[in-house]
XYZ file of C-alpha atoms in Angstrom:
167
model
C 15.272 86.474 -13.444
C 12.651 84.257 -11.822
C 13.493 81.979 -8.941
C 13.009 78.865 -11.110
C 15.744 80.156 -13.442
C 18.124 80.642 -10.516
C 20.309 77.543 -10.450
C 22.634 77.133 -7.550
C 24.936 74.374 -6.382
C 25.591 73.492 -2.762
C 29.161 72.366 -2.206
C 30.494 71.292 1.134
C 34.198 71.120 1.741
C 35.565 70.011 5.077
C 39.223 70.150 6.081
C 41.072 70.222 9.348
C 42.988 73.453 9.827
C 46.072 71.469 10.769
C 45.965 69.564 7.422
C 46.699 72.865 5.666
C 49.269 73.955 8.217
C 51.349 70.762 7.984
C 51.711 70.820 4.231
C 51.430 74.428 3.004
C 52.632 73.531 -0.517
C 50.072 70.737 -1.058
C 47.584 70.769 -3.930
C 44.674 70.660 -1.446
C 46.006 73.671 0.451
C 46.493 75.641 -2.796
C 42.943 74.845 -3.869
C 41.606 75.591 -0.407
C 43.203 79.051 -0.453
C 41.960 79.787 -3.989
C 38.297 79.129 -3.274
C 38.140 82.143 -0.987
C 38.130 84.262 -4.140
C 34.480 83.144 -4.597
C 31.613 84.300 -2.377
C 31.494 81.509 0.168
C 30.106 81.054 3.650
C 32.960 79.821 5.847
C 31.835 77.902 8.960
C 34.356 76.757 11.519
C 33.390 73.741 13.593
C 35.270 72.725 16.702
C 36.185 69.080 17.078
C 33.884 66.951 19.184
C 34.955 65.492 22.477
C 34.808 61.726 22.980
C 31.417 62.229 24.664
C 30.308 64.380 21.728
C 31.285 61.638 19.240
C 29.439 59.110 21.403
C 26.298 61.301 21.424
C 26.518 61.595 17.652
C 26.975 57.852 17.124
C 24.273 57.027 19.682
C 21.785 59.349 17.928
C 22.733 58.075 14.464
C 22.338 54.414 15.390
C 19.340 54.966 17.736
C 21.095 53.143 20.547
C 21.828 53.968 24.167
C 25.180 55.778 24.637
C 26.479 52.999 26.875
C 26.155 50.602 23.924
C 27.917 52.837 21.399
C 30.803 53.959 23.646
C 33.374 51.333 22.490
C 32.700 52.118 18.811
C 32.751 55.858 19.551
C 36.178 55.583 21.211
C 37.631 54.049 18.042
C 35.924 56.667 15.836
C 37.072 59.525 18.062
C 40.663 58.248 18.010
C 40.610 57.961 14.209
C 38.704 61.136 13.442
C 40.197 63.296 16.205
C 36.681 64.557 16.863
C 36.035 65.860 13.338
C 32.236 65.424 12.973
C 32.329 65.138 9.162
C 35.077 62.481 9.371
C 33.119 60.562 12.048
C 30.009 60.588 9.783
C 31.940 59.528 6.662
C 33.719 56.768 8.580
C 30.342 55.433 9.840
C 29.142 55.380 6.254
C 32.229 53.448 5.089
C 31.871 50.962 7.942
C 28.261 50.377 6.988
C 28.948 50.173 3.266
C 31.757 47.642 3.780
C 29.678 45.516 6.155
C 31.495 46.255 9.434
C 28.422 48.059 10.745
C 25.180 46.290 9.936
C 21.557 46.202 10.970
C 20.643 42.897 12.537
C 17.101 41.582 12.071
C 17.676 38.353 13.959
C 15.796 37.425 17.104
C 14.677 40.119 19.499
C 17.755 42.348 19.050
C 16.811 44.253 15.940
C 19.399 46.991 15.977
C 22.690 48.139 14.588
C 25.558 45.744 15.333
C 29.312 45.710 14.761
C 32.299 43.566 15.476
C 34.679 45.648 17.579
C 37.584 43.254 16.997
C 37.302 43.604 13.201
C 36.782 47.383 13.395
C 39.746 47.776 15.767
C 41.963 45.852 13.359
C 40.642 47.686 10.335
C 43.012 50.206 8.816
C 40.881 53.292 8.363
C 41.971 56.458 6.582
C 43.982 58.784 8.768
C 42.406 61.931 7.375
C 39.298 63.184 5.623
C 41.005 63.625 2.264
C 42.147 59.953 2.120
C 38.615 58.857 3.028
C 37.045 61.019 0.302
C 39.527 59.814 -2.274
C 38.706 56.234 -1.300
C 34.992 56.991 -1.771
C 35.582 58.736 -5.092
C 37.493 55.684 -6.333
C 34.299 53.603 -6.119
C 32.151 56.072 -8.124
C 30.929 54.808 -11.510
C 33.563 55.333 -14.209
C 31.346 57.632 -16.319
C 30.716 59.883 -13.327
C 34.451 60.004 -12.524
C 35.183 60.884 -16.160
C 32.590 63.689 -16.056
C 34.120 65.079 -12.864
C 37.606 64.943 -14.332
C 36.502 66.800 -17.451
C 34.532 69.341 -15.435
C 37.540 69.951 -13.148
C 39.620 70.919 -16.215
C 37.141 73.675 -17.042
C 37.620 75.450 -13.765
C 36.289 76.043 -10.294
C 32.778 76.781 -11.562
C 30.899 74.928 -14.297
C 27.591 76.161 -15.740
C 24.545 73.952 -16.060
C 24.817 74.291 -19.836
C 28.321 72.811 -19.798
C 27.203 70.019 -17.443
C 24.368 69.228 -19.826
C 26.765 69.015 -22.754
C 29.158 66.845 -20.757
C 26.425 64.455 -19.612
C 25.125 63.981 -23.162
C 28.633 63.150 -24.483
C 29.868 60.793 -21.711
């Protein structure tokens, strides 16, 4: 089989260990345990400290750490240092207009309103945040994912092609 015939899919799943421990009978936990039957690379990441979150936010927004510290404190408190959750929360804040790039005057940089962000009810865990993001996917894509999920944990490219032509 040539390398151009080799089709692979990269799938990233991120979950806090304590999410599985607190609800061992949950659907997510059952699914999480079942995926280890497949050949996967399991990578464990430690949570970031508040300074680590600030470094991440500072690098992402290309701003000095002293400017991003208040935002980073809120993100660290919400995400408990989970780097994936921090990243996803930043994306949600930007998408919903709480984090925006200002082109006015001489301060052309990322800006945010700490009062609004502090009052904002953000998801308490990664799963809620991902569900919120999946809810805004186009309806035909959601339908395709629902149908594909009924087929099983792995779906061939042939099946995806058939699904995409019929949805």
